[in-house]
PDB file of N, CA and C in Angstrom:
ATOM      1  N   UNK A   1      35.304 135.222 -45.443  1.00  0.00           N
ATOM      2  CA  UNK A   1      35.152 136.430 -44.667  1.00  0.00           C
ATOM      3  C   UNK A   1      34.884 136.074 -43.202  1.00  0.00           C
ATOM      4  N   UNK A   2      35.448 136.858 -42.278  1.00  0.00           N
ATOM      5  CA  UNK A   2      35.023 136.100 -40.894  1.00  0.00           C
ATOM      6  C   UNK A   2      34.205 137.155 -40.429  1.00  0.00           C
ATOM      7  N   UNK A   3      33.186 136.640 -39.448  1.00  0.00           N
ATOM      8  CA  UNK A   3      32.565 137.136 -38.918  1.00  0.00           C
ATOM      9  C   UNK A   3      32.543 138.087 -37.882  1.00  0.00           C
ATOM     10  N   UNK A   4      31.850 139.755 -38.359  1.00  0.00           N
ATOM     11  CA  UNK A   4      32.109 141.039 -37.242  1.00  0.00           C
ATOM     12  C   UNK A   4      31.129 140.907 -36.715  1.00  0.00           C
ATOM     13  N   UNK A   5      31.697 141.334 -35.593  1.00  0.00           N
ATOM     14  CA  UNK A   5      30.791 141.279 -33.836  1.00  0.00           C
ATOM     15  C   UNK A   5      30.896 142.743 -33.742  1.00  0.00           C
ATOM     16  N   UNK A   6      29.461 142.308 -33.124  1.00  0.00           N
ATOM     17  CA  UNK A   6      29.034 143.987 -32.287  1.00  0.00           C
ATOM     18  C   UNK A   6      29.056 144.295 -30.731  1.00  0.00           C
ATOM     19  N   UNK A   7      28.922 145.459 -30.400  1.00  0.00           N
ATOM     20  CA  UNK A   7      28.797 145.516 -28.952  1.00  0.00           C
ATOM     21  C   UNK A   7      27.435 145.155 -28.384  1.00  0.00           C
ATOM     22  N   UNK A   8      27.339 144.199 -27.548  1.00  0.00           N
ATOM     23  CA  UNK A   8      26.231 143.583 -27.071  1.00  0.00           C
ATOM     24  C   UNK A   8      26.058 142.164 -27.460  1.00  0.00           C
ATOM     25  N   UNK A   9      26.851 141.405 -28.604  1.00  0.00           N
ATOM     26  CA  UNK A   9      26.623 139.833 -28.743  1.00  0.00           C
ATOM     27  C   UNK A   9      27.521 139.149 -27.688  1.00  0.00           C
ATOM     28  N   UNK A  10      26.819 138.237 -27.531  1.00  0.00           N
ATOM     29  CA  UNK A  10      27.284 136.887 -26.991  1.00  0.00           C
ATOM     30  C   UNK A  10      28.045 136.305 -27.706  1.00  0.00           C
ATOM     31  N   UNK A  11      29.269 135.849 -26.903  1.00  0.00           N
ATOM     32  CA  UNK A  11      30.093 134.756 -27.833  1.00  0.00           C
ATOM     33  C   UNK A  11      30.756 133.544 -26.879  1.00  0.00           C
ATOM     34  N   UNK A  12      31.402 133.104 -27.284  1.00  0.00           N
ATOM     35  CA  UNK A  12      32.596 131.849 -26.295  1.00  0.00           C
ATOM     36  C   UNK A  12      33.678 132.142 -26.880  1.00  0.00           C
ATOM     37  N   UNK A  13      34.193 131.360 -25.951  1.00  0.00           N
ATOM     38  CA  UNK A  13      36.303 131.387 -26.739  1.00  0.00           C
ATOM     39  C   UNK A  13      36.500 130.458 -25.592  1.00  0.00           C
ATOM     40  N   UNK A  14      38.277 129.733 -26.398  1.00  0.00           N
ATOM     41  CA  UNK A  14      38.354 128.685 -25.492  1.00  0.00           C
ATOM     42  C   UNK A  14      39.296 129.608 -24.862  1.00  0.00           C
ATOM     43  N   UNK A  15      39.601 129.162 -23.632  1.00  0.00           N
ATOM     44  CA  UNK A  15      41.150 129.811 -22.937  1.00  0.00           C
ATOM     45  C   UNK A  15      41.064 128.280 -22.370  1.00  0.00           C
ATOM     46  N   UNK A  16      42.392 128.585 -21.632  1.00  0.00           N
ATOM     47  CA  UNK A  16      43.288 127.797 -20.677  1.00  0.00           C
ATOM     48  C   UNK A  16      42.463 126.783 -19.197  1.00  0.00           C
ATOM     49  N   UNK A  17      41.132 127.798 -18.545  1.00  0.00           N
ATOM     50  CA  UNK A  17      40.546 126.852 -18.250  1.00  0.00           C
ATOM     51  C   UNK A  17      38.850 126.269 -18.516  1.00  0.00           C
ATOM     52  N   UNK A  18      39.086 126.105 -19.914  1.00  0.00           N
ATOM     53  CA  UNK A  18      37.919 125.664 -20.868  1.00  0.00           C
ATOM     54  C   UNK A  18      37.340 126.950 -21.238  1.00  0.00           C
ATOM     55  N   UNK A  19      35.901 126.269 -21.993  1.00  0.00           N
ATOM     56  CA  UNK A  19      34.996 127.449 -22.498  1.00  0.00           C
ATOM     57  C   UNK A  19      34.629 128.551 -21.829  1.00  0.00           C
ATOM     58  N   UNK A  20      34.682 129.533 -22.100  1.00  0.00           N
ATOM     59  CA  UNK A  20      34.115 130.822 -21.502  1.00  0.00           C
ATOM     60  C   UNK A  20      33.078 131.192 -22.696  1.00  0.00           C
ATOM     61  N   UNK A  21      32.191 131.959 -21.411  1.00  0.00           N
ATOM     62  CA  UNK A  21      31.343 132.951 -22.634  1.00  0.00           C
ATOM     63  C   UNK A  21      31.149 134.468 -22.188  1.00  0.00           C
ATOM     64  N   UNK A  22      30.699 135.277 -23.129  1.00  0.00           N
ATOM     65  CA  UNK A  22      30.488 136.654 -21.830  1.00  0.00           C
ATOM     66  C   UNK A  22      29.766 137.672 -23.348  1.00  0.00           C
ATOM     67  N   UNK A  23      30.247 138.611 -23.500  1.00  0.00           N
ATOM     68  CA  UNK A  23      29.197 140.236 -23.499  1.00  0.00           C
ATOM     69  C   UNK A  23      30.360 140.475 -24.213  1.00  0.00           C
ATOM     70  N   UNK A  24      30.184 141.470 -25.158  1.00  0.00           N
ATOM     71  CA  UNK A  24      31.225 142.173 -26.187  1.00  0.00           C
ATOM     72  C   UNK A  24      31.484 143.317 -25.531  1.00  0.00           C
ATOM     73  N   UNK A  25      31.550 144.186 -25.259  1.00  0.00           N
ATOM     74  CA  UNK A  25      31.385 145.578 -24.206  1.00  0.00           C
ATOM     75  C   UNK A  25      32.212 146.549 -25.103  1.00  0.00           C
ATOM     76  N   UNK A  26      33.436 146.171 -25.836  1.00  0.00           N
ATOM     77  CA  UNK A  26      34.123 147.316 -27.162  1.00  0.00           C
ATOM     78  C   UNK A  26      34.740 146.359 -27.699  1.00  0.00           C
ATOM     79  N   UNK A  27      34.495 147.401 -28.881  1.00  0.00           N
ATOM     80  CA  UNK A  27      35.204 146.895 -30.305  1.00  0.00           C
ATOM     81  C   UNK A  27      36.445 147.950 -30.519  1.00  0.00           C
ATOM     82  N   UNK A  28      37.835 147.468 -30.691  1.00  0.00           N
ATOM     83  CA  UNK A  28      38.692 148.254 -30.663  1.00  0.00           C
ATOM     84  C   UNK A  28      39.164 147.915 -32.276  1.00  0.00           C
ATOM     85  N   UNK A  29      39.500 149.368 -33.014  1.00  0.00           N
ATOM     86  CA  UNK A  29      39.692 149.482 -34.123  1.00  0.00           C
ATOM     87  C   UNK A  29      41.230 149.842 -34.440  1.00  0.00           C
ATOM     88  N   UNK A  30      41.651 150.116 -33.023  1.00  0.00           N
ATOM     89  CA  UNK A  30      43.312 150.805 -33.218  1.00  0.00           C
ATOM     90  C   UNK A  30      44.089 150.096 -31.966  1.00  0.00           C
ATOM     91  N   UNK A  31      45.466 149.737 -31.845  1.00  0.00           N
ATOM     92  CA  UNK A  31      45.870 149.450 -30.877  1.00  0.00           C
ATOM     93  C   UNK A  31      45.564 149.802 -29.694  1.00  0.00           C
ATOM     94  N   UNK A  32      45.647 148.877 -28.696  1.00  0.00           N
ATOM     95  CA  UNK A  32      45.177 148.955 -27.182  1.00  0.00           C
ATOM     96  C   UNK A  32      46.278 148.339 -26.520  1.00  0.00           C
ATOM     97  N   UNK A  33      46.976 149.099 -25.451  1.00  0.00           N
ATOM     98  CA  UNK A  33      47.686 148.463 -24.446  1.00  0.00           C
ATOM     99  C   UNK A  33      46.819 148.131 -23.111  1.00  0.00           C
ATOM    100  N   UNK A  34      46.814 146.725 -22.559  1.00  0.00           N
ATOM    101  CA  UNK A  34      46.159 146.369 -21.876  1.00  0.00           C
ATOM    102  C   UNK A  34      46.836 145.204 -21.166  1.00  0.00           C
ATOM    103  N   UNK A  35      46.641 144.980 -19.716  1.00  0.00           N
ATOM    104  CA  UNK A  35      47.176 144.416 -19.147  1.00  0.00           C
ATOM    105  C   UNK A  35      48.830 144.186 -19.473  1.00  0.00           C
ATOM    106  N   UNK A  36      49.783 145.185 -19.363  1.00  0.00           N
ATOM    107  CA  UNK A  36      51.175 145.148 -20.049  1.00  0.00           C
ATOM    108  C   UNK A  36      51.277 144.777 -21.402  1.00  0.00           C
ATOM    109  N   UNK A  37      50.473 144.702 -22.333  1.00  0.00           N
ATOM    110  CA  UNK A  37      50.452 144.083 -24.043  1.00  0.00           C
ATOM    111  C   UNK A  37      50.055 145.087 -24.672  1.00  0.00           C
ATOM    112  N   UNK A  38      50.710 145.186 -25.959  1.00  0.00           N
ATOM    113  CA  UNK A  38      49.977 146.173 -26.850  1.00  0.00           C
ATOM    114  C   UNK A  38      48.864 145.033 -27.570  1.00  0.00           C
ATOM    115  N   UNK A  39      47.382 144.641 -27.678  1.00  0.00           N
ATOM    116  CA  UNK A  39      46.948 143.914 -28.790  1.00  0.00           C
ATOM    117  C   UNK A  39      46.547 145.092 -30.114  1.00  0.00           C
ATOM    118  N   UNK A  40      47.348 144.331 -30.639  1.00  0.00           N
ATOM    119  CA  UNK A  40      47.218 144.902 -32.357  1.00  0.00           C
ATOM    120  C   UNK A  40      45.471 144.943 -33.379  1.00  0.00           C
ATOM    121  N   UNK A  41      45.114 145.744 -33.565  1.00  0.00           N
ATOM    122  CA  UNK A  41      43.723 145.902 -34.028  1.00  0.00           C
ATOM    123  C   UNK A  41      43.953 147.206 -34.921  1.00  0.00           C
ATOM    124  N   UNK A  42      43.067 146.548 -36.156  1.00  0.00           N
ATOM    125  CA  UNK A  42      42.768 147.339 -37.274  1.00  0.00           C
ATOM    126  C   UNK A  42      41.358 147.518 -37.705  1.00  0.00           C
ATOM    127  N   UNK A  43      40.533 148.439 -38.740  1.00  0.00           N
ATOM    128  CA  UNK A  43      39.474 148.520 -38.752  1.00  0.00           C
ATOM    129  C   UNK A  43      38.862 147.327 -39.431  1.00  0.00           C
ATOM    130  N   UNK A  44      40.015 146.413 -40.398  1.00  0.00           N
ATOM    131  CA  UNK A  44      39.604 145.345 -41.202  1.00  0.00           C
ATOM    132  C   UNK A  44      39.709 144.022 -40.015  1.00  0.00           C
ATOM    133  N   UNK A  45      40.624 144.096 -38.582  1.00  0.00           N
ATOM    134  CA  UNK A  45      41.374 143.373 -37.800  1.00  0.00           C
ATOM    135  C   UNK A  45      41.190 143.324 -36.283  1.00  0.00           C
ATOM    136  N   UNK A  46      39.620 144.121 -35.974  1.00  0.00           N
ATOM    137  CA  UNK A  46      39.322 144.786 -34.491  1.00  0.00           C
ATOM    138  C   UNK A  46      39.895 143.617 -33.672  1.00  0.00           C
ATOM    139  N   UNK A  47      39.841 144.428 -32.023  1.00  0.00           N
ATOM    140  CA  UNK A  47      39.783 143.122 -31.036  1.00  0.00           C
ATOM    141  C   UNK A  47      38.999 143.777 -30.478  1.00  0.00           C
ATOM    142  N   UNK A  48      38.454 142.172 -29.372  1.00  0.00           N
ATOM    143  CA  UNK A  48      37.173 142.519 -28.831  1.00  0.00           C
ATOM    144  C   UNK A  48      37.128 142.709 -27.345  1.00  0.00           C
ATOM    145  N   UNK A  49      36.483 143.786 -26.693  1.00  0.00           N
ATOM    146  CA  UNK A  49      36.952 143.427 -25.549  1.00  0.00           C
ATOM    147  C   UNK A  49      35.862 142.809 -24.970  1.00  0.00           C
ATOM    148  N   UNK A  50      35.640 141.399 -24.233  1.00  0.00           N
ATOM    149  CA  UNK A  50      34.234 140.952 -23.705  1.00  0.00           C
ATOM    150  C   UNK A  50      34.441 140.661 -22.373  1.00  0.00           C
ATOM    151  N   UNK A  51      33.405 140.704 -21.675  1.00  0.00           N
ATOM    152  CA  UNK A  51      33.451 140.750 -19.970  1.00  0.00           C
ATOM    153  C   UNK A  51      32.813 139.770 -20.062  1.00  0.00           C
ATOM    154  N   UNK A  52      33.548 138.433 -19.313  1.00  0.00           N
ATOM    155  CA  UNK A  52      32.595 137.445 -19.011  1.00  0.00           C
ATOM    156  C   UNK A  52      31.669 137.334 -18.015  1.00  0.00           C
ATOM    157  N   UNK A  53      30.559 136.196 -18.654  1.00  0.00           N
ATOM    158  CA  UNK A  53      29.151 136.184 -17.992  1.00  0.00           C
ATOM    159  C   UNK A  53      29.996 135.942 -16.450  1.00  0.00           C
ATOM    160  N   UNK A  54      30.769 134.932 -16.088  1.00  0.00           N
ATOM    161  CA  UNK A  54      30.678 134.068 -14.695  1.00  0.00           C
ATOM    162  C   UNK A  54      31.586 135.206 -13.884  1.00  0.00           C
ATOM    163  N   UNK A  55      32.528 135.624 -14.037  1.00  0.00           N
ATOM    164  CA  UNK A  55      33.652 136.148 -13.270  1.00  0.00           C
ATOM    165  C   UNK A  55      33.910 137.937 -13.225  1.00  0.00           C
ATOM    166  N   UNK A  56      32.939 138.241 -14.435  1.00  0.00           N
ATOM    167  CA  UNK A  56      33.397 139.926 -14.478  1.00  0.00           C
ATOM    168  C   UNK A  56      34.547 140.124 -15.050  1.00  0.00           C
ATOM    169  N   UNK A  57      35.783 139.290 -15.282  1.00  0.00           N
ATOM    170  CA  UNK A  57      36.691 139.477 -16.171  1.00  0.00           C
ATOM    171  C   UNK A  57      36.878 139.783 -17.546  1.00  0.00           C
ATOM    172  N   UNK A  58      37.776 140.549 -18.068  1.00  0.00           N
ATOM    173  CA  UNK A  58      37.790 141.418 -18.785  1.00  0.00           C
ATOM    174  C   UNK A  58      38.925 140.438 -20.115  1.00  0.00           C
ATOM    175  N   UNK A  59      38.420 140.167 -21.374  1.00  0.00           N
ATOM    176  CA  UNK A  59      38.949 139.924 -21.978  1.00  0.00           C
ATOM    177  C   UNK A  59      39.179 140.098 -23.888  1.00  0.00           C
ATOM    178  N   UNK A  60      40.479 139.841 -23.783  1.00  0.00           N
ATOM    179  CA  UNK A  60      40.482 140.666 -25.314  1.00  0.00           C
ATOM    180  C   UNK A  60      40.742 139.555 -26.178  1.00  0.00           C
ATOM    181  N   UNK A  61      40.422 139.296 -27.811  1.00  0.00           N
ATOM    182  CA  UNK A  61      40.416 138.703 -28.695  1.00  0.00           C
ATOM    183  C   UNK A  61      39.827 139.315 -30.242  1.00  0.00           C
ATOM    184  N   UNK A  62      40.660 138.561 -31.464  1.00  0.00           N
ATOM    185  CA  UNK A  62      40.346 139.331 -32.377  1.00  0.00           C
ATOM    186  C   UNK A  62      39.110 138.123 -32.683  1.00  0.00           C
ATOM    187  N   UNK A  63      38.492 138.017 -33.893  1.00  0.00           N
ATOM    188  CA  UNK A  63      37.214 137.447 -34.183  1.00  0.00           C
ATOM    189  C   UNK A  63      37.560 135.893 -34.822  1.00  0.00           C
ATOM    190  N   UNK A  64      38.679 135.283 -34.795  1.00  0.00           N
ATOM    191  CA  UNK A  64      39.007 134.101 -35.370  1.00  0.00           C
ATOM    192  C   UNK A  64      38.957 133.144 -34.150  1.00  0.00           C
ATOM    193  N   UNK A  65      39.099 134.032 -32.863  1.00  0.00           N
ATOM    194  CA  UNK A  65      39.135 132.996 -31.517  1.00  0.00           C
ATOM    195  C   UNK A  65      37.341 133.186 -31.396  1.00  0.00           C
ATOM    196  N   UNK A  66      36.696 133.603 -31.497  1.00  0.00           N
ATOM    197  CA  UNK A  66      35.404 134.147 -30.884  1.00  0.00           C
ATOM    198  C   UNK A  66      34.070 133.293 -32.003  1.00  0.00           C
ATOM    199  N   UNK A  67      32.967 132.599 -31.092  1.00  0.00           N
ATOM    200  CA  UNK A  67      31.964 131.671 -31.609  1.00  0.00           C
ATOM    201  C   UNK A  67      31.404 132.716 -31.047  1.00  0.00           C
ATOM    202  N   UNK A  68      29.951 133.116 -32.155  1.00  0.00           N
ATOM    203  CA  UNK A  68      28.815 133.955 -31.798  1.00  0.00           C
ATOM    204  C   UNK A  68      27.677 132.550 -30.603  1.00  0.00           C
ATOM    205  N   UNK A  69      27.154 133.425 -29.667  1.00  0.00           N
ATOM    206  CA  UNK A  69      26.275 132.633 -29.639  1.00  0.00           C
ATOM    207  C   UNK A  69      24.786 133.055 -29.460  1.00  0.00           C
ATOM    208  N   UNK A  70      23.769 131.933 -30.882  1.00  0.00           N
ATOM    209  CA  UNK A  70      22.453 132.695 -30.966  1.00  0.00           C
ATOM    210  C   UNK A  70      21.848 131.962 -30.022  1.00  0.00           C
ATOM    211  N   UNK A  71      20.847 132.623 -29.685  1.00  0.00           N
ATOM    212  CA  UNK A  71      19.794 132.413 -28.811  1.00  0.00           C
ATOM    213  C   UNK A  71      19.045 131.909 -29.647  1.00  0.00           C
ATOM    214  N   UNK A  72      18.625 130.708 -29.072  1.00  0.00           N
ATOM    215  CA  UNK A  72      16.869 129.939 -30.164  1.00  0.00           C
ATOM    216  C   UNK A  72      15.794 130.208 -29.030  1.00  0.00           C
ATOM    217  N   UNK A  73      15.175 130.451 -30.178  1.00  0.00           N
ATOM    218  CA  UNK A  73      13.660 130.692 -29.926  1.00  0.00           C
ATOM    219  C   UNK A  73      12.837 129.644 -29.297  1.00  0.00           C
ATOM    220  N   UNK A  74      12.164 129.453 -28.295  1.00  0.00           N
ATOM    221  CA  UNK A  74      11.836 128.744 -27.496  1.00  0.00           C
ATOM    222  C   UNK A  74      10.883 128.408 -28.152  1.00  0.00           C
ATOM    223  N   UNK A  75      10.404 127.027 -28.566  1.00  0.00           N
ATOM    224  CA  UNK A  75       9.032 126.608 -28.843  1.00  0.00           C
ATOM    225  C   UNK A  75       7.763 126.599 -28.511  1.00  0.00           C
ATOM    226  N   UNK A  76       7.001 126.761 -28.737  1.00  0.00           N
ATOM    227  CA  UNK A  76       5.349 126.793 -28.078  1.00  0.00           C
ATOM    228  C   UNK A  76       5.316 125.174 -28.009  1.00  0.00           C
ATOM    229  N   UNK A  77       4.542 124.884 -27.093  1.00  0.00           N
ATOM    230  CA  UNK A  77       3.960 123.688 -26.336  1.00  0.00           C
ATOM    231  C   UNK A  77       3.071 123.232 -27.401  1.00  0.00           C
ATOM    232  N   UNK A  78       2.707 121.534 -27.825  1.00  0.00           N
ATOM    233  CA  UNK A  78       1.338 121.485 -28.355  1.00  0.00           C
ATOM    234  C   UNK A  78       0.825 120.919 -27.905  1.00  0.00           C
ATOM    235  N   UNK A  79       1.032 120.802 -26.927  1.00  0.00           N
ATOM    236  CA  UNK A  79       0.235 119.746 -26.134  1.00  0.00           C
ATOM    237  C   UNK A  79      -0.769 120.831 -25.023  1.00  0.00           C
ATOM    238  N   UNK A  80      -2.097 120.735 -25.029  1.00  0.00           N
ATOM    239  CA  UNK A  80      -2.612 121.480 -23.684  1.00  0.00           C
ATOM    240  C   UNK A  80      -2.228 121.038 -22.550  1.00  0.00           C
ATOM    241  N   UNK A  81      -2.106 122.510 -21.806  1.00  0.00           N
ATOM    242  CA  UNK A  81      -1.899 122.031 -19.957  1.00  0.00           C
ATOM    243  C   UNK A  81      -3.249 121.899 -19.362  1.00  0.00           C
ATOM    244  N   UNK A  82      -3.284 120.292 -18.788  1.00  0.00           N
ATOM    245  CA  UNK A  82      -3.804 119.958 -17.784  1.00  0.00           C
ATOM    246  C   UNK A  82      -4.109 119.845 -16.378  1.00  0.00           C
ATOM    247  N   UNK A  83      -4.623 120.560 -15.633  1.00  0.00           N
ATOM    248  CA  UNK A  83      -4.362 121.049 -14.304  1.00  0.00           C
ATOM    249  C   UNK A  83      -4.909 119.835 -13.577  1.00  0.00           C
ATOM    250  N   UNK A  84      -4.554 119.041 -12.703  1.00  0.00           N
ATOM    251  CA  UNK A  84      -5.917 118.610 -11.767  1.00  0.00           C
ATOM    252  C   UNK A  84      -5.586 119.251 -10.137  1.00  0.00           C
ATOM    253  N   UNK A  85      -6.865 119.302 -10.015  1.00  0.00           N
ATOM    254  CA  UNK A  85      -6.905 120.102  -8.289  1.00  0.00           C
ATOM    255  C   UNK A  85      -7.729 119.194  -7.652  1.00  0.00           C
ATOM    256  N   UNK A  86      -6.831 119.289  -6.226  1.00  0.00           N
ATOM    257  CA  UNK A  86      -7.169 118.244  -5.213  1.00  0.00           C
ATOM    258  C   UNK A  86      -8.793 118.530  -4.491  1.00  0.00           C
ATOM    259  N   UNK A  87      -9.674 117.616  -4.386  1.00  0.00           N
ATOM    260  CA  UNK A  87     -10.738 118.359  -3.626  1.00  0.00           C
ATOM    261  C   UNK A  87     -10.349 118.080  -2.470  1.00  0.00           C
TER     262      UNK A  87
END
């Protein structure tokens, strides 16, 4: 089963000049003509449209090109912070 994306995840995809990542912004369930193309999308088959983080560009893909990406949880420190102040 491949994995459905929502509006608001993070993902990557490769294109032409390397990794991109960006924002899901719609999920299209029915054909979309866009930039002169019809991309083909079904409710079992969406494409996605995501605006990337770096450029604002606008791009479409169905979910076989598209890596989620999770955010990890930042660790707590165990070590105490030590301050020293100058007299």
């Amino acid at each position: 089963m491949r994995t459905k994306f929502e509006v608001g995840d993070r993902v990557r995809w490769n294109s032409e000049a390397g990794r991109v990542s960006g924002r899901i912004v719609k999920v299209h369930t029915k054909n979309v003509d866009y930039k002169g193309y019809t991309h083909h999308a079904t409710a079992d088959e969406p494409q996605y449209e995501i605006k990337s983080d770096k450029t604002d560009h606008i791009a479409m893909h169905k979910a076989a090109a598209l890596h989620k990406i999770v955010r990890r949880a930042r660790r707590a420190s165990t070590t105490p912070h030590r301050h020293r102040f100058s007299s």
